[in-house]
mmCIF file of C-alpha atoms in Angstrom:
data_model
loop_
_atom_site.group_PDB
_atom_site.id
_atom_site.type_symbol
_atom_site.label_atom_id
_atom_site.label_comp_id
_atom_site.label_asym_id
_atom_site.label_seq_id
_atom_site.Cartn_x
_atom_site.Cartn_y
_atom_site.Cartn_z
ATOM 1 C CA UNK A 1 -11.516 4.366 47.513
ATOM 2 C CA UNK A 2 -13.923 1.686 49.332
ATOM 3 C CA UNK A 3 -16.668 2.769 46.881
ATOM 4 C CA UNK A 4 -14.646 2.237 43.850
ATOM 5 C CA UNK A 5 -13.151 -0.936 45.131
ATOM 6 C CA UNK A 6 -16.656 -1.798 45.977
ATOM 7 C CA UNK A 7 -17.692 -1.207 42.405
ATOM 8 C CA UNK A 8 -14.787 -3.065 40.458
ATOM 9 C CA UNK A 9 -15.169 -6.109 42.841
ATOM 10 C CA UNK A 10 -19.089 -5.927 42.187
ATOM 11 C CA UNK A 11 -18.906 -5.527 38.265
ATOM 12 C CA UNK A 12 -16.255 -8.458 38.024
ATOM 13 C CA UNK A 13 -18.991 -10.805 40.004
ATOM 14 C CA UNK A 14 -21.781 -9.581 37.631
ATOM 15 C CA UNK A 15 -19.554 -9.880 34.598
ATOM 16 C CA UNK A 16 -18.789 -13.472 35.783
ATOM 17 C CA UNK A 17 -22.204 -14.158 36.237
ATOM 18 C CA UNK A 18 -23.568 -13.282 32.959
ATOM 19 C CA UNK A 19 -20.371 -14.958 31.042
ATOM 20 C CA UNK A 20 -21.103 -18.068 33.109
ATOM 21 C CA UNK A 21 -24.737 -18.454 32.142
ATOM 22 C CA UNK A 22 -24.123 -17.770 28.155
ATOM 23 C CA UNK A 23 -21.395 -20.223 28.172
ATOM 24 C CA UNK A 24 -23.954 -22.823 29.848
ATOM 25 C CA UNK A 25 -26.362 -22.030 26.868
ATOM 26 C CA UNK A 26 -23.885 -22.286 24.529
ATOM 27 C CA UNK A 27 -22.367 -25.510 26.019
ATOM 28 C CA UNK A 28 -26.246 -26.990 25.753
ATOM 29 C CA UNK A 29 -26.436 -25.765 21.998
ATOM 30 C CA UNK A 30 -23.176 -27.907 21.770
ATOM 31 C CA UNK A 31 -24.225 -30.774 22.996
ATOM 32 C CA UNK A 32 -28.035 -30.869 21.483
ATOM 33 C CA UNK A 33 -27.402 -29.665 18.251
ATOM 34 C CA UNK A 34 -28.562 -32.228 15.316
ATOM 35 C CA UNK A 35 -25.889 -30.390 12.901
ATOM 36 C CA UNK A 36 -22.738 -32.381 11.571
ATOM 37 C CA UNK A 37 -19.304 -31.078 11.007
ATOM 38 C CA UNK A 38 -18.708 -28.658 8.565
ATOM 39 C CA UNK A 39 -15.909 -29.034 6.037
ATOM 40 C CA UNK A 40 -13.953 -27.051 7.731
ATOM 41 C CA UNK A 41 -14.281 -28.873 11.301
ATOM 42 C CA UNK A 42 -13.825 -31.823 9.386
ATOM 43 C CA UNK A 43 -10.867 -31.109 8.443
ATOM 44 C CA UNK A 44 -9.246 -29.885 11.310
ATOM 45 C CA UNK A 45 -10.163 -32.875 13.695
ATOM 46 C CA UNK A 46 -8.690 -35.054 10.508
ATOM 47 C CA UNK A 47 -5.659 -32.474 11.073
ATOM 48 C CA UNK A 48 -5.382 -32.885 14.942
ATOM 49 C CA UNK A 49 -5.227 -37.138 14.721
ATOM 50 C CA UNK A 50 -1.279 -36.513 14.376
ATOM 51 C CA UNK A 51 0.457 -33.367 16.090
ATOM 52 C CA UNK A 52 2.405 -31.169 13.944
ATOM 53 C CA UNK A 53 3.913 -27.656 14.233
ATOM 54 C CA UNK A 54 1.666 -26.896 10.347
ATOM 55 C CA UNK A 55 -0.827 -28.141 8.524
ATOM 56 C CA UNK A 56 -1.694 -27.586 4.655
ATOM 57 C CA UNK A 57 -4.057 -24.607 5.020
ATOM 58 C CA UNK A 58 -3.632 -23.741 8.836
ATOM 59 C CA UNK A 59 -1.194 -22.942 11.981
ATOM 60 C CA UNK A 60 -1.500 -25.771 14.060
ATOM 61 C CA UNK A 61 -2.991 -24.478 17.381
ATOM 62 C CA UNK A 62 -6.545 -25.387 16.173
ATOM 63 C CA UNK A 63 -5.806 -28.848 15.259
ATOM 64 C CA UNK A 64 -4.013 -29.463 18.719
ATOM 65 C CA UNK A 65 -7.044 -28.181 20.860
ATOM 66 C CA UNK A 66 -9.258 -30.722 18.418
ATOM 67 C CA UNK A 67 -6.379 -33.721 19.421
ATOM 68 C CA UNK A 68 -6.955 -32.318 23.687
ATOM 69 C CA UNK A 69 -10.900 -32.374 23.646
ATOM 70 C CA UNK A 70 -11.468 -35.785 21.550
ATOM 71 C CA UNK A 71 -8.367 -37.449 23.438
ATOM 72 C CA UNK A 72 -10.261 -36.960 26.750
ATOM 73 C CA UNK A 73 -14.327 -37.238 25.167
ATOM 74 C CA UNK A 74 -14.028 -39.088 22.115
ATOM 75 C CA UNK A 75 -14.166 -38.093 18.126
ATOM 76 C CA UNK A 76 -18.099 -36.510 18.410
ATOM 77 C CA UNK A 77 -19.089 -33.432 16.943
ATOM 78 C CA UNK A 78 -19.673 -31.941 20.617
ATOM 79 C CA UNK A 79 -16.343 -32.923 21.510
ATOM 80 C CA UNK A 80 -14.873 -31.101 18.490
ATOM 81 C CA UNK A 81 -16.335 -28.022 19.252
ATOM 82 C CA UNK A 82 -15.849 -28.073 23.124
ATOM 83 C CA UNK A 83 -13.568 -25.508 23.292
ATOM 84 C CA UNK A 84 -14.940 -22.425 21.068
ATOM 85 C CA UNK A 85 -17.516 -21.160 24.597
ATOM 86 C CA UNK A 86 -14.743 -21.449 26.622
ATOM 87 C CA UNK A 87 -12.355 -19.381 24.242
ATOM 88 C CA UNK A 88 -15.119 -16.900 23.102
ATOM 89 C CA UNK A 89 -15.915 -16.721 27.054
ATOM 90 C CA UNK A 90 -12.181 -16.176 27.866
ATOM 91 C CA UNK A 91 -11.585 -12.981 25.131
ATOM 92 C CA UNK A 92 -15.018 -11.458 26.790
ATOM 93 C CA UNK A 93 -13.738 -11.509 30.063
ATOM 94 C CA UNK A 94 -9.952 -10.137 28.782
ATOM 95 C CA UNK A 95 -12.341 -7.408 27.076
ATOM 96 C CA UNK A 96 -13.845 -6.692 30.741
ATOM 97 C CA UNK A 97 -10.081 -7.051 31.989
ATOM 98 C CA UNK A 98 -9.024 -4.072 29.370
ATOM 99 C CA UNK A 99 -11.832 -2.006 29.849
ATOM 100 C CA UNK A 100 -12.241 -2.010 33.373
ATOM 101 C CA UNK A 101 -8.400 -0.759 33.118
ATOM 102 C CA UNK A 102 -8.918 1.918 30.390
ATOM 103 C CA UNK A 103 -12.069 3.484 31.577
ATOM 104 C CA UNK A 104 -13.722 1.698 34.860
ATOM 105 C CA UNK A 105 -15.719 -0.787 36.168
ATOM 106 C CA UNK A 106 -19.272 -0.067 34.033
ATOM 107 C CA UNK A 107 -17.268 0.143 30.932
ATOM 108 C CA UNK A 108 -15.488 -3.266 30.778
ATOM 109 C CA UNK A 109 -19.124 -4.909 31.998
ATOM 110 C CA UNK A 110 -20.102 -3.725 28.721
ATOM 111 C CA UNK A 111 -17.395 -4.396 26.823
ATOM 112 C CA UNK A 112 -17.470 -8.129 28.024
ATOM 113 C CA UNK A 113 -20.974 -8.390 27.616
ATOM 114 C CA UNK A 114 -21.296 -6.778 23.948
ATOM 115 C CA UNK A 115 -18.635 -8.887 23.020
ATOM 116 C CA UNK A 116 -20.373 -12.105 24.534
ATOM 117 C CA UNK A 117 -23.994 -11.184 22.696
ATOM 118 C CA UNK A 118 -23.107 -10.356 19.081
ATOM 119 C CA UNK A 119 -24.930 -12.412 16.782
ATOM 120 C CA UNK A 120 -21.329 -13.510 15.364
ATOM 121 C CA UNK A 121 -19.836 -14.433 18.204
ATOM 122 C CA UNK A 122 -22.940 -16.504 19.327
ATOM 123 C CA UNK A 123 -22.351 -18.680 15.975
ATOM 124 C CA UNK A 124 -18.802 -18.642 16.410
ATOM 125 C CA UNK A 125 -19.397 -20.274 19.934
ATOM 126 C CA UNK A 126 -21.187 -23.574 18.857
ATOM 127 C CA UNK A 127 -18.731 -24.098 15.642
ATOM 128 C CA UNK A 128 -14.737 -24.284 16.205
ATOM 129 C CA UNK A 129 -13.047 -21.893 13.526
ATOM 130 C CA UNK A 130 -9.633 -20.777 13.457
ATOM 131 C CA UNK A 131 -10.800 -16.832 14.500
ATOM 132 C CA UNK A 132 -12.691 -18.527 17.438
ATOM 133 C CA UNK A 133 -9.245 -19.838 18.456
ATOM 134 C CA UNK A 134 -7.689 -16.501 17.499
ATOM 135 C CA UNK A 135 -9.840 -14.438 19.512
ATOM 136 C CA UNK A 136 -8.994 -14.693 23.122
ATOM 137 C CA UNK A 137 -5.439 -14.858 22.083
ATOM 138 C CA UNK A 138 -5.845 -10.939 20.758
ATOM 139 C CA UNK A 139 -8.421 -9.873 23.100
ATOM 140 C CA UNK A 140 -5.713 -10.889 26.047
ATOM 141 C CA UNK A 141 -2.830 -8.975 24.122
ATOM 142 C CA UNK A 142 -4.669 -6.000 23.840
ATOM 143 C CA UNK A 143 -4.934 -6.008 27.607
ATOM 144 C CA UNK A 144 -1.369 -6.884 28.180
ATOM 145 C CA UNK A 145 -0.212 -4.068 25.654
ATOM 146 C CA UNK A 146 -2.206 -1.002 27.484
ATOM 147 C CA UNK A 147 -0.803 -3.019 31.163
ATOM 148 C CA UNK A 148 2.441 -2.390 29.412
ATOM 149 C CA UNK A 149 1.828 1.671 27.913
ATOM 150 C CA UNK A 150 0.795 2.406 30.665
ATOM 151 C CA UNK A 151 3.875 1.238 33.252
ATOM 152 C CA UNK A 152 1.981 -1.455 34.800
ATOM 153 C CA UNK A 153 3.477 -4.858 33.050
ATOM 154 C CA UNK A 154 6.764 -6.070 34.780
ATOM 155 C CA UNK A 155 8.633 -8.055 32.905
ATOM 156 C CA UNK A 156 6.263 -11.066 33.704
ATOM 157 C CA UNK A 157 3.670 -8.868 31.557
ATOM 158 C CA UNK A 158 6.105 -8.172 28.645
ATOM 159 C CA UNK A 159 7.138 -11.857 28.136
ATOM 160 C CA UNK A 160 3.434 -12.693 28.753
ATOM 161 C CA UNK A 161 2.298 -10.644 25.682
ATOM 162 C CA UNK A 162 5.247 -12.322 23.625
ATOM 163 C CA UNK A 163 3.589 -15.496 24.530
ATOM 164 C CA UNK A 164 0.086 -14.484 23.537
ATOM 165 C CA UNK A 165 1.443 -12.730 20.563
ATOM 166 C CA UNK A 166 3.231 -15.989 19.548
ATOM 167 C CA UNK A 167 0.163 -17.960 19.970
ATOM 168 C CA UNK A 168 -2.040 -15.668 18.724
ATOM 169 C CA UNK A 169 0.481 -16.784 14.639
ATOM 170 C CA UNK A 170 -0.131 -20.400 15.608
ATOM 171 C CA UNK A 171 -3.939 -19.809 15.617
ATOM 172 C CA UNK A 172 -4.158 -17.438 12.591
ATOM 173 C CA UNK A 173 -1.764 -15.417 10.688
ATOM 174 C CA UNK A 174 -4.081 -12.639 10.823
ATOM 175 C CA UNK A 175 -2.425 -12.080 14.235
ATOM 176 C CA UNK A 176 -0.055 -9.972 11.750
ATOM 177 C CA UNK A 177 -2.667 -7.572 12.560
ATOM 178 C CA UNK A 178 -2.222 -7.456 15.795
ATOM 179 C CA UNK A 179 2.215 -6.615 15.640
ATOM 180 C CA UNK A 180 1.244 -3.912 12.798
ATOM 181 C CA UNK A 181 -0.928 -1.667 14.806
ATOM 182 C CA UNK A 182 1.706 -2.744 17.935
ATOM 183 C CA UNK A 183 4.242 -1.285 15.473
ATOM 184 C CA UNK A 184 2.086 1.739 14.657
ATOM 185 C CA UNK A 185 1.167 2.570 18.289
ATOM 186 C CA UNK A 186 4.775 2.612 19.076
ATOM 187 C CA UNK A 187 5.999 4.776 16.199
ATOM 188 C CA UNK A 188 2.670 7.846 17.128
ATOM 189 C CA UNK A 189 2.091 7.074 21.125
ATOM 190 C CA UNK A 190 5.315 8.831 23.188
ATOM 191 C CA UNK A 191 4.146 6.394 26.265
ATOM 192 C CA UNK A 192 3.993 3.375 24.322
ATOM 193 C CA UNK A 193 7.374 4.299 22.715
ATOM 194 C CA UNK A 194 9.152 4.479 25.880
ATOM 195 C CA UNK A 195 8.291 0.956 27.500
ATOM 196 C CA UNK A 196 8.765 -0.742 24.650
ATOM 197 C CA UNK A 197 11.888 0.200 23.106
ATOM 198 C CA UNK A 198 13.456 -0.996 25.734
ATOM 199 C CA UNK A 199 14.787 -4.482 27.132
ATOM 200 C CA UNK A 200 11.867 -5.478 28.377
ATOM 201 C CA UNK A 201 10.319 -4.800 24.686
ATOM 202 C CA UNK A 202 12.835 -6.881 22.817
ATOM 203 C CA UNK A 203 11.910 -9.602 25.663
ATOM 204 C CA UNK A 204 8.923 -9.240 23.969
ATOM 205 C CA UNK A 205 9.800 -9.904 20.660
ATOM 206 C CA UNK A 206 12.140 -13.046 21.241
ATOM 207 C CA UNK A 207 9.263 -14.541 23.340
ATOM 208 C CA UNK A 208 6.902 -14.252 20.495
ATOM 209 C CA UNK A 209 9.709 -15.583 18.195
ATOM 210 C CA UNK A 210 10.719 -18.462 20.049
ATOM 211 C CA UNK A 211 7.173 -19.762 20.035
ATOM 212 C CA UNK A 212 6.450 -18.966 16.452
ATOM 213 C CA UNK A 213 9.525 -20.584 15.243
ATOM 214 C CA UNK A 214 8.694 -24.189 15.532
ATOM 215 C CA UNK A 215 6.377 -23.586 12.914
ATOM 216 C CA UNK A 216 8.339 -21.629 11.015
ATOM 217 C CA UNK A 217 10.842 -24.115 10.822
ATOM 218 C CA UNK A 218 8.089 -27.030 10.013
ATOM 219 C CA UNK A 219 7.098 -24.959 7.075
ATOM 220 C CA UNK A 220 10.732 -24.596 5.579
ATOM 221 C CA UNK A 221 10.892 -28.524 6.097
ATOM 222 C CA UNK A 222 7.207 -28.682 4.088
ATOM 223 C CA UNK A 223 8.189 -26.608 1.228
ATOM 224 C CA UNK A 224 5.786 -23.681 2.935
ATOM 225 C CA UNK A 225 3.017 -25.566 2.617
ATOM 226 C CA UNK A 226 0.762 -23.666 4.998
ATOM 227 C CA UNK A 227 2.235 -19.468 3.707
#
């Protein structure tokens, strides 16, 4: 027990470590790159000068993180694209979170630190996109849903995952995803079945609906501009 103790509490300080460092370089790319906005930045920051639940293309979460980060630094480029380490860092460690609880210590180090090191998610670190902003929102759902299979979510954890699930449709609708292979889990896996059919499983789903439906309701006011 002291061993494997031992060995969680030393592969979480590693794991930190090594996140740490690449979000340093990435925060450096940031703030010496010579690139300009791309369209698509572009158009978000334009998006997040006035907060709305929708926007003509988008959810709104991306445009409200782009109104946080120039509100405090300013409208530069760097400023723009602040957040997108911190998110990409934040779904790596969720990844080390979920693995670390599905198969040990070792195998959440490297889940973390693949995720951290792909090509892809090195771009997507030093640009803001919509899937950078998605990301961390479905890497920490995925943990909360096994927490939840597998008996150890209370109802803190249930509501939690509505939360991330709702925020996970005001970054991206591809979060859709995400509640179909929820659905399909619970329909084929007997212990996923049994925690969330339940009370704390509808909990669940009005969480996730309650923060979804702002923007829900914005669209029906904008002629569903953004569907």
């Amino acid at each position: 027990m002291v061993n494997s103790v031992h060995d969680r509490d030393a592969a979480a300080r590693f794991t930190a470590l090594i996140l740490i460092g690449l979000l340093i370089v990435r925060l450096a790319c940031i703030l010496l790159t010579p690139l300009e906005l791309y369209a698509d930045e572009a158009q978000y920051w334009r998006w997040g000068q006035s907060l709305e639940w929708g926007y003509y293309s988008k959810p709104p979460l991306i445009a409200w993180l782009i109104h946080a980060t120039t509100s405090v630094f300013g409208d530069s480029a760097w400023a723009i694209r602040l957040p997108a380490p911190f998110l990409h860092t934040i779904a790596a460690w969720c990844l080390f979170l979920l693995g670390r609880n599905m198969a040990g210590p070792k195998v959440g180090l490297m889940a973390a630190v693949g995720y951290a090191l792909m090509p892809a998610v090195f771009l997507s670190s030093t640009v803001l996109s919509t899937d950078g902003v998605l990301m961390p929102i479905w890497a920490l759902a995925l943990w909360l849903t096994w927490r939840a299979r597998q008996g150890e979510a209370g109802w803190i954890g249930f509501v939690s995952l509505g939360l991330a699930i709702g925020a996970g449709f005001l970054a991206k609708y591809a979060m859709l995803y995400f509640v179909i292979g929820l659905a399909l889990i619970i329909i084929f896996d007997g212990p996923s079945r049994r925690h969330f059919l339940s009370l704390k499983g509808v909990a669940t789903a009005l969480t996730a609906l309650a923060v979804f439906a702002p923007h829900l309701v914005w669209n029906a006011q904008n002629d569903f501009a953004t569907v």
